[in-house]
Structure formats: structure tokens, C-alpha cells
Tab-separated table of N, CA and C in Angstrom:
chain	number	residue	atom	x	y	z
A	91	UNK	N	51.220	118.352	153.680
A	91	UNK	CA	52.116	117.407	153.039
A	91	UNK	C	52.268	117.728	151.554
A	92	UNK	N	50.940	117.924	150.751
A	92	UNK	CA	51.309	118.336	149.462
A	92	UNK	C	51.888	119.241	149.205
A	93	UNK	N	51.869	120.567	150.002
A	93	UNK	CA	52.904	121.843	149.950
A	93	UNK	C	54.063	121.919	149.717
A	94	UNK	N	54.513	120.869	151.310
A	94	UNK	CA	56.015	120.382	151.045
A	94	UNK	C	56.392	119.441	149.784
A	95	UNK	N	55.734	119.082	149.141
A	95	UNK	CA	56.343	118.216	147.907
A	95	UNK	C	56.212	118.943	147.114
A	96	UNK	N	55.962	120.516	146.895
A	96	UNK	CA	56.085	121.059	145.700
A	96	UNK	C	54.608	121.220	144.718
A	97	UNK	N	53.341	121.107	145.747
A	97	UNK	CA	52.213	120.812	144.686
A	97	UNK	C	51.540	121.841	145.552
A	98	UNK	N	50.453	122.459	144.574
A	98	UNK	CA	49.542	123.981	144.539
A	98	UNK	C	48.440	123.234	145.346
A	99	UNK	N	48.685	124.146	146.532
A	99	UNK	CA	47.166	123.819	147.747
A	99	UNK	C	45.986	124.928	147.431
A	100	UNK	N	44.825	125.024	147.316
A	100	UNK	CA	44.010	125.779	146.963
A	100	UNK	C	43.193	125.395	148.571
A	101	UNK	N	42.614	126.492	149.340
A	101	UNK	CA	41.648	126.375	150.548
A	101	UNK	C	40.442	126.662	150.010
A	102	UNK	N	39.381	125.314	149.778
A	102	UNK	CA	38.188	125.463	149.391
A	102	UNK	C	37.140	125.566	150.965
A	103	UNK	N	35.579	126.122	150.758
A	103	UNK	CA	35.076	125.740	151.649
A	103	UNK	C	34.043	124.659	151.237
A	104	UNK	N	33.964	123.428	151.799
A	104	UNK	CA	33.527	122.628	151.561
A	104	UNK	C	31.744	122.250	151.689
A	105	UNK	N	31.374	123.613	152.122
A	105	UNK	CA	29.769	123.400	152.860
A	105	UNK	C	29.088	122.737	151.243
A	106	UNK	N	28.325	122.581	151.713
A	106	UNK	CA	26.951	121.691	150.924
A	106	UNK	C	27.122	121.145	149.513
A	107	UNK	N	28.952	120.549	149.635
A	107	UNK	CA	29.403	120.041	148.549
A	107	UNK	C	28.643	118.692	148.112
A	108	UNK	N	28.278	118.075	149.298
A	108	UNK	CA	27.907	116.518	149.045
A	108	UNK	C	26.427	116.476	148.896
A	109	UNK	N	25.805	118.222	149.471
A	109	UNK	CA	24.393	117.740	148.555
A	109	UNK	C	23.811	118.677	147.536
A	110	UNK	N	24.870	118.954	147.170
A	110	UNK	CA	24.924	119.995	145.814
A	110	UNK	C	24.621	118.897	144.375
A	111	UNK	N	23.956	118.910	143.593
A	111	UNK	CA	23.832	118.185	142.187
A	111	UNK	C	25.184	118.442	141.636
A	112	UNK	N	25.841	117.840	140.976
A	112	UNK	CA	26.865	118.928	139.946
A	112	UNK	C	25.660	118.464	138.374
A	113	UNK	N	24.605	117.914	138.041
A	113	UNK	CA	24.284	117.907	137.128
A	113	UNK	C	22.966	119.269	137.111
A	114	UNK	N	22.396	119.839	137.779
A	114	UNK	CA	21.292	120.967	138.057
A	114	UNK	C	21.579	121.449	138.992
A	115	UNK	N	22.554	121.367	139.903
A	115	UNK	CA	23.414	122.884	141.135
A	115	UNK	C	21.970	122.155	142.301
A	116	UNK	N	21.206	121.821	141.838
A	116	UNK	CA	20.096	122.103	143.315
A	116	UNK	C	20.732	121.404	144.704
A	117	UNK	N	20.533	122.536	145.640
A	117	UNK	CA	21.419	121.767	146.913
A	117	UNK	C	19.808	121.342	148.077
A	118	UNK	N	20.276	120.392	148.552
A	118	UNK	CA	18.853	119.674	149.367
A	118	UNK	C	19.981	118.632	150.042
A	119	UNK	N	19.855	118.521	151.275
A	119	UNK	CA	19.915	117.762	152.420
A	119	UNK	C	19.677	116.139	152.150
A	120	UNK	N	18.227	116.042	151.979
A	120	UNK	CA	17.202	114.940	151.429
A	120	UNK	C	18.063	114.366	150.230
A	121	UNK	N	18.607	114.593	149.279
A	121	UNK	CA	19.365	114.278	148.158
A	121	UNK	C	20.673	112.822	149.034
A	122	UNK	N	21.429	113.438	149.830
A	122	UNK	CA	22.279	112.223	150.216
A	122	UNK	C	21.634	111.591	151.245
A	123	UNK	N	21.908	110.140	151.291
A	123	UNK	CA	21.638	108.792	152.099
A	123	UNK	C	23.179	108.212	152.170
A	124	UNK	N	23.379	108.597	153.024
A	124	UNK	CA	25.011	107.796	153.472
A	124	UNK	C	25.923	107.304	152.068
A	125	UNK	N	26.076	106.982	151.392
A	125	UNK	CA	27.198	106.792	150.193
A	125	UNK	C	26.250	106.778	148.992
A	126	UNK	N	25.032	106.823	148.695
A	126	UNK	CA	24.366	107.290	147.594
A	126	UNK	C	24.286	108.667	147.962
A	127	UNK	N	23.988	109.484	146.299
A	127	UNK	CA	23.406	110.665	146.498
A	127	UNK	C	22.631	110.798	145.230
A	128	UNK	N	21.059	111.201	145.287
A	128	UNK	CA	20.071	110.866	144.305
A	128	UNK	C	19.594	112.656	144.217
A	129	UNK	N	19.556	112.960	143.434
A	129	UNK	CA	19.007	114.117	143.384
A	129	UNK	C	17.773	114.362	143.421
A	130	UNK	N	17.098	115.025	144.141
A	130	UNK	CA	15.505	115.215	144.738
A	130	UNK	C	14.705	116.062	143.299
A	131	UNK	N	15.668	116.841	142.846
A	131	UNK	CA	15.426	117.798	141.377
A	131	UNK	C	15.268	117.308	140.046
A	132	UNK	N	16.855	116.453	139.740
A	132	UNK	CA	16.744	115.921	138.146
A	132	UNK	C	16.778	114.719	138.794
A	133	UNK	N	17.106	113.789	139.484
A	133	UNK	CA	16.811	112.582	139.776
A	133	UNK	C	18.379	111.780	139.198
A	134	UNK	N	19.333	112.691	139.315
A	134	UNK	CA	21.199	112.305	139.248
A	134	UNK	C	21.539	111.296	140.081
A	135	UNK	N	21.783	110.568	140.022
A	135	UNK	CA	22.090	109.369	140.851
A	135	UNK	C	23.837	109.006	140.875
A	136	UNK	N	24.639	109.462	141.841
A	136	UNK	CA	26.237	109.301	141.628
A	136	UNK	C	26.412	108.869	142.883
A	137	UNK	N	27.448	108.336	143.860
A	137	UNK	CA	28.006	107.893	144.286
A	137	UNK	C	28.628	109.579	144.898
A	138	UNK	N	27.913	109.785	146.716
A	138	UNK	CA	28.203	110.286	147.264
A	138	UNK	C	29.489	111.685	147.805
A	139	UNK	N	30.794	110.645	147.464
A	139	UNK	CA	31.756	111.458	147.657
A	139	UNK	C	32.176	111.779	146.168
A	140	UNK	N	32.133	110.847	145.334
A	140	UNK	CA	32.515	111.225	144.346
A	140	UNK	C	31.656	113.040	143.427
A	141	UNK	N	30.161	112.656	143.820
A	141	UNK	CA	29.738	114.244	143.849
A	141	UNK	C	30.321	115.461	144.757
A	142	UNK	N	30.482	114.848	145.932
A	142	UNK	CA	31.280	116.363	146.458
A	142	UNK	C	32.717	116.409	145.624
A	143	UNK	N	33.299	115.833	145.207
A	143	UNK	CA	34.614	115.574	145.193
A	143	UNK	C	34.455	116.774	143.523
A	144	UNK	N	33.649	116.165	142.635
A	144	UNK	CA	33.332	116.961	141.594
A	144	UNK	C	32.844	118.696	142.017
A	145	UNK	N	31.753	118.953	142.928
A	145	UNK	CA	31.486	119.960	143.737
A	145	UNK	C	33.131	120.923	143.352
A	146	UNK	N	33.883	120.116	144.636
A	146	UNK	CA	34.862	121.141	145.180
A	146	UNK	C	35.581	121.511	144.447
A	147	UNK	N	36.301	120.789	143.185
A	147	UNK	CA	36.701	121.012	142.356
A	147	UNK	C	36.206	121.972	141.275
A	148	UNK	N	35.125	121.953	140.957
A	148	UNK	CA	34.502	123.541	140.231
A	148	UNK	C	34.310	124.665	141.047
A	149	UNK	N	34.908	123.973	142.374
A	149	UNK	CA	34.741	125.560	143.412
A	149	UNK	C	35.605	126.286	143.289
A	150	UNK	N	36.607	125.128	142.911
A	150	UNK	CA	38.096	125.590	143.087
A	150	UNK	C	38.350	126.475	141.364
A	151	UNK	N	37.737	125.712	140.301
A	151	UNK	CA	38.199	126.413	139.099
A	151	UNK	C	37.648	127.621	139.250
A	152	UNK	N	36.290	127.977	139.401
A	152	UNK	CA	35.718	129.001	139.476
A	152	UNK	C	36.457	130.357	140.585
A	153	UNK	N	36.276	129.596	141.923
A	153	UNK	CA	37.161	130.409	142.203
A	153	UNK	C	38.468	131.475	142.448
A	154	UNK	N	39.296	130.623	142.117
A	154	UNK	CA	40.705	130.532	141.356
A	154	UNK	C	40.960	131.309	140.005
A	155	UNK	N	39.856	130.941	139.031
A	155	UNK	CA	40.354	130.976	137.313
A	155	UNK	C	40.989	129.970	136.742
A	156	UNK	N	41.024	128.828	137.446
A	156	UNK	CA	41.855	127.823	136.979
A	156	UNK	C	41.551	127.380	135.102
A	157	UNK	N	42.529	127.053	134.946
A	157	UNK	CA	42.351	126.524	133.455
A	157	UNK	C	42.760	124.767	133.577
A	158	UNK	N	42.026	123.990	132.584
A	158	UNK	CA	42.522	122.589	133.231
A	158	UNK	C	42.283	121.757	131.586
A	159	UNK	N	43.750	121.023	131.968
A	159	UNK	CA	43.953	120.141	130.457
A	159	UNK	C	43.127	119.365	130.704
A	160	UNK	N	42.661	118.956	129.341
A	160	UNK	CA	41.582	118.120	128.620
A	160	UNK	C	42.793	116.341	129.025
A	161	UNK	N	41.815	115.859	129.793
A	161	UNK	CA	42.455	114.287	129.675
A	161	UNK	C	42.503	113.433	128.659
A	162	UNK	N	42.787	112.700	128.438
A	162	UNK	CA	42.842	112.146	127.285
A	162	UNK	C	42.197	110.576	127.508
A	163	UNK	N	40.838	110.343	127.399
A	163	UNK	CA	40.423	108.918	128.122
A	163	UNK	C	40.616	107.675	127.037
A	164	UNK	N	40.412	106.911	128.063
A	164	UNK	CA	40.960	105.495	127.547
A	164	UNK	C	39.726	104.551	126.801
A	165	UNK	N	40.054	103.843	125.286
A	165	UNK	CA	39.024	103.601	124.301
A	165	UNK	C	38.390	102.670	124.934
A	166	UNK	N	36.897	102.601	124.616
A	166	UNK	CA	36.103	101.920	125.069
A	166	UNK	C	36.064	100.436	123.970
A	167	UNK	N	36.690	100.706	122.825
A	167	UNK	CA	36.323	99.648	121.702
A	167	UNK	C	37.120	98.402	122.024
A	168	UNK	N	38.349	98.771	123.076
A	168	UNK	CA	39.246	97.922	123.173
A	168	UNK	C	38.678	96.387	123.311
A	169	UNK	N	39.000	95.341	123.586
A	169	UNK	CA	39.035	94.070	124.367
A	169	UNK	C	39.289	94.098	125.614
A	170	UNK	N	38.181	93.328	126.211
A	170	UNK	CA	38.448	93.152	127.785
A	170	UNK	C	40.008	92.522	128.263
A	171	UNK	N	40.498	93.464	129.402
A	171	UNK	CA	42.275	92.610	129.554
A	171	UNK	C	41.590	91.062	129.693
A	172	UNK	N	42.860	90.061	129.093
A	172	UNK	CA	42.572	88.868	129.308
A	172	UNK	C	43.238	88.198	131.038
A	173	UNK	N	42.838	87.571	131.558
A	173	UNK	CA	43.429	87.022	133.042
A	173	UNK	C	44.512	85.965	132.845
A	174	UNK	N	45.788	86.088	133.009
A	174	UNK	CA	46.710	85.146	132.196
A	174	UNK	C	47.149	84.291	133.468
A	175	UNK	N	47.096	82.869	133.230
A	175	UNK	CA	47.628	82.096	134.605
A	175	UNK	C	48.898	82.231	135.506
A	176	UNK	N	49.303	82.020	136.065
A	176	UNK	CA	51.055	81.707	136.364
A	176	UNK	C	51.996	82.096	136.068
A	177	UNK	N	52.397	80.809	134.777
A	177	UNK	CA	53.645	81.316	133.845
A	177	UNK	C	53.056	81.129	132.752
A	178	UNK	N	52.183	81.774	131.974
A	178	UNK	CA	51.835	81.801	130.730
A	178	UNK	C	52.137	83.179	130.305
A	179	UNK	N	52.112	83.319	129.144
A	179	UNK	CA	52.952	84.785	128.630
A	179	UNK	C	52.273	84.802	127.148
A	180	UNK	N	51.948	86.628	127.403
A	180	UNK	CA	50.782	86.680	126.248
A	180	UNK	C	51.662	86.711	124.882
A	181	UNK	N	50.518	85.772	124.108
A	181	UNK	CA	51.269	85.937	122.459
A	181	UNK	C	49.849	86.159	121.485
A	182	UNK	N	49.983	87.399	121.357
A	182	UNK	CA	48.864	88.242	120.614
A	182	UNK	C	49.721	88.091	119.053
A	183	UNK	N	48.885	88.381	118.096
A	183	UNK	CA	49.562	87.889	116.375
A	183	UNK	C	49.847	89.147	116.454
A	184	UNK	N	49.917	89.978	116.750
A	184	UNK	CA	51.653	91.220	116.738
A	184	UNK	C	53.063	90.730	117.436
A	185	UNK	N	52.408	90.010	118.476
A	185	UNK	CA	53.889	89.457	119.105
A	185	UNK	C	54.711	88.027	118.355
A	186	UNK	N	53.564	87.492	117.863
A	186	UNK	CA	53.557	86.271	116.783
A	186	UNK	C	54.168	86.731	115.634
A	187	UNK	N	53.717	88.003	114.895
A	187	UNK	CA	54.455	88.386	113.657
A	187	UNK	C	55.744	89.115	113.832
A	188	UNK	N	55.610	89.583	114.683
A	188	UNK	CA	57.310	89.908	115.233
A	188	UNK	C	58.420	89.218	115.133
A	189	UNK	N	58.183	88.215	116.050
A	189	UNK	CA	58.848	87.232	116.306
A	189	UNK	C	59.347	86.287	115.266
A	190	UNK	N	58.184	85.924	114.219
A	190	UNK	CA	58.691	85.014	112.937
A	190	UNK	C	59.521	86.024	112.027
A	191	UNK	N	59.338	87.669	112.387
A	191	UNK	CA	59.643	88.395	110.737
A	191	UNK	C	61.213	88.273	111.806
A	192	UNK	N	61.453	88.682	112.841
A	192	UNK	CA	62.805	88.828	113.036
A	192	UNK	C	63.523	87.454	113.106
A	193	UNK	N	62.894	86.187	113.335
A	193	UNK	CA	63.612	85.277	112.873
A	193	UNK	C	63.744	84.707	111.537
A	194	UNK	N	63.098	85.225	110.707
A	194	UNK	CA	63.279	84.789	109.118
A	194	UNK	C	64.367	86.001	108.532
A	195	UNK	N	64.698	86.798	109.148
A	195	UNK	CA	65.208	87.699	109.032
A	195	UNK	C	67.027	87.193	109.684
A	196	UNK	N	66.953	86.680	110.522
A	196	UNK	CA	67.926	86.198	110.863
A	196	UNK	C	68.757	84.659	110.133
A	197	UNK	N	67.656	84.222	109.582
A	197	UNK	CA	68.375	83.231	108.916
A	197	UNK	C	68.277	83.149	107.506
A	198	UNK	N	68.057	84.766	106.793
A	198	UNK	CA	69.045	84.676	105.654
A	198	UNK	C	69.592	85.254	105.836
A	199	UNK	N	70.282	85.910	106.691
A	199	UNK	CA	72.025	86.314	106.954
A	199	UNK	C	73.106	85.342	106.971
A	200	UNK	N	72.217	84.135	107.817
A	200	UNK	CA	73.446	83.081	108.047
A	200	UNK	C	74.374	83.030	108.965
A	201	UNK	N	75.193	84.114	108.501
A	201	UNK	CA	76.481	85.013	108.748
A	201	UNK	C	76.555	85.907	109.494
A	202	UNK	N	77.177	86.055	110.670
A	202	UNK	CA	77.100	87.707	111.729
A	202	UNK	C	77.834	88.491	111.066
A	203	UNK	N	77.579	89.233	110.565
A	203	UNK	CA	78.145	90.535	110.466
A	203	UNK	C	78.060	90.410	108.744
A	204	UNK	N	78.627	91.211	108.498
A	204	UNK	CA	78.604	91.716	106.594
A	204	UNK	C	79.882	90.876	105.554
A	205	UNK	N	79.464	89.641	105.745
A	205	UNK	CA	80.854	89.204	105.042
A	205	UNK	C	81.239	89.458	103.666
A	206	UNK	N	80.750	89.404	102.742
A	206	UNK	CA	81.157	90.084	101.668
A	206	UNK	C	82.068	91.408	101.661
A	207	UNK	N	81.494	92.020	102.319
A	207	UNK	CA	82.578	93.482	102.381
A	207	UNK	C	83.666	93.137	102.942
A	208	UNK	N	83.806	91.963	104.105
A	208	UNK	CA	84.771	91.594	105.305
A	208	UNK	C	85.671	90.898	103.864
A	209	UNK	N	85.395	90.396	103.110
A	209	UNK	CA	86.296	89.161	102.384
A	209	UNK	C	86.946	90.380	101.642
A	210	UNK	N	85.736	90.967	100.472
A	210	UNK	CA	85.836	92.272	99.698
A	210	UNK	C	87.892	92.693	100.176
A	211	UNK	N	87.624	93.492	101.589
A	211	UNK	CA	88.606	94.149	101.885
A	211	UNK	C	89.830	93.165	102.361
A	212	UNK	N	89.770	92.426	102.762
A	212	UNK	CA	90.618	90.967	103.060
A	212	UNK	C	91.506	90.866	101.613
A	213	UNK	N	90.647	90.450	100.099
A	213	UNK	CA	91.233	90.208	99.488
A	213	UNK	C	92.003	91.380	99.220
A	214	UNK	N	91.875	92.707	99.133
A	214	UNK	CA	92.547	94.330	98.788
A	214	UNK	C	93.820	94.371	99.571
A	215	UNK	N	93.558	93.954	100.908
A	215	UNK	CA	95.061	94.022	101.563
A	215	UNK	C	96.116	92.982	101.226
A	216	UNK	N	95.564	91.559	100.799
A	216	UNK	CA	96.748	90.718	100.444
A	216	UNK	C	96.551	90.625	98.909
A	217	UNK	N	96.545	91.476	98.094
A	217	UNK	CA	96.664	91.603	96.451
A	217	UNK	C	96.928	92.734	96.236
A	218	UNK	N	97.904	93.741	97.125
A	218	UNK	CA	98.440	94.958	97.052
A	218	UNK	C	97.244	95.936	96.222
A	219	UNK	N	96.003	95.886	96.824
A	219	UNK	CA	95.124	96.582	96.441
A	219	UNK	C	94.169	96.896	95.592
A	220	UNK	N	94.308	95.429	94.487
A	220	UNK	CA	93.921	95.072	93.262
A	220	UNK	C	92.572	93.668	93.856
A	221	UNK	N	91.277	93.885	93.207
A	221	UNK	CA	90.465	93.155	93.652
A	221	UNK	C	90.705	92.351	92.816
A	222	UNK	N	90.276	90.655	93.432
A	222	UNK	CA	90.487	89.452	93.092
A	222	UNK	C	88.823	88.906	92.873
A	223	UNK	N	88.197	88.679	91.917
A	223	UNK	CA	87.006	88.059	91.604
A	223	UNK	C	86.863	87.029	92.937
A	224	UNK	N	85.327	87.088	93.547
A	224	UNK	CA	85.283	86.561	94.493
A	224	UNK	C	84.394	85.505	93.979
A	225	UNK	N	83.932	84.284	94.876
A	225	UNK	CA	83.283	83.090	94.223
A	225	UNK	C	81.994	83.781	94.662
A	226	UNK	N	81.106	82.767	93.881
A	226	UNK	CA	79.664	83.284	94.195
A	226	UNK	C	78.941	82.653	95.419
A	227	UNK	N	78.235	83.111	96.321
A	227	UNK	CA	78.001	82.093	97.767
A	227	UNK	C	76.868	82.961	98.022
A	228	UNK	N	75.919	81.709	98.289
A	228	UNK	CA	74.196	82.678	98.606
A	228	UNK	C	74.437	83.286	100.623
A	229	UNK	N	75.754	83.552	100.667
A	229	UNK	CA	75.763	84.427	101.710
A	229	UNK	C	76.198	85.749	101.520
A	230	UNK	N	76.294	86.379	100.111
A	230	UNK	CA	76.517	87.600	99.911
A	230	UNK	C	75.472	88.336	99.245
């Protein structure tokens, strides 16, 4: 299935992936117990498939030559996500300061659009092109 979608199949052999260490290579039988796997050597303690799964994958770089991008992991310093009810909707003080700067922002315009320039050129066309002193208005 992955072939047909266009993605690189590599044929690993999978023998003594799941009781291989990936932290000291030592392979032992005795090491896995059904979904634990404890290492009999350094005493590695991981979660069964997830060690073979690591295994096959350095079988595969090694074998291969593979080269493989560096991931980029996710910060640990963060804040735990918060659990938001229903219809509640998060307002973090970035979404808070947003929100007030673009509405204080909106009401000293007043006015949609640029009226001063709009009047500006208004008065030029009916004073054959000669500007007419405009009044003073705290909307310009």
C-alpha cells in the first residue's frame, strides 16, 4: 500500500528486533515479557514494540545509508493545554490585547475610509482645481 502512494519501502529483517537493547545492542530472549522489555544487561526499561520499532529502524539507516532530518521537538516549558467546556472560547491576554488594540484602533477613525483626502479632492473638482481651506474636524 505504501508503494502505491508514492512512499520508499525498505525490506528489513526483523529477527531479534524486540529483544535487542537499542541502549547496549545486548540481544537476550529473557529481556522481553509480553509488552515490557527490561534489559537483562543495562537494566533499559522501554515499552516492547516501541524497542523493536527503534531496532528496525537503525537497521534500516545502517543498512541503506540513510541520512535522516533532525525533528524538531515540542517545548517542554510550555503550560499544560487547558480543557475548555462546551461553548467557552479561549481568551489568553494576547487574544485580549488584540482585540482592545484593534478596537481602539477602530474608533479613532470614526470614519470608513480616508475622508480628508475624499473631501481634499471633492473640493478640487468643484473649485476648478483651486483648494478651498477646509474646516478643522478631529476626523482628519
Amino acid at each position: 500500500m505504501a508503494s502505491l502512494s508514492g512512499k520508499v519501502v525498505f525490506k528489513i529483517n526483523p529477527r531479534h528486533s524486540s529483544q535487542e537493547c537499542s541502549a547496549c545492542h545486548h540481544i537476550d530472549a529473557a529481556s522481553r515479557d509480553g509488552e515490557k522489555f527490561i534489559c537483562t544487561n543495562c537494566g533499559h526499561v522501554d515499552d516492547a514494540n516501541l524497542q523493536a520499532a527503534r531496532n528496525i529502524k537503525l537497521i534500516a539507516v545502517n543498512q541503506y545509508r540513510l541520512t535522516l532530518k533532525q525533528i524538531k521537538k515540542v517545548r517542554r516549558d510550555l503550560p499544560e493545554p487547558k480543557q475548555l467546556l462546551l461553548f467557552e472560547t479561549p481568551t489568553t491576554e494576547s487574544t485580549v490585547a488584540k482585540r482592545r488594540q484593534h478596537h481602539a484602533h477602530r474608533s479613532k477613525r470614526g470614519v470608513p475610509g480616508n475622508l480628508g483626502v475624499q473631501l481634499d479632492l471633492f473640493f478640487q473638482d468643484n473649485n476648478n482645481g483651486t483648494t478651498v481651506p477646509r474646516c478643522e474636524s478631529p476626523y482628519f
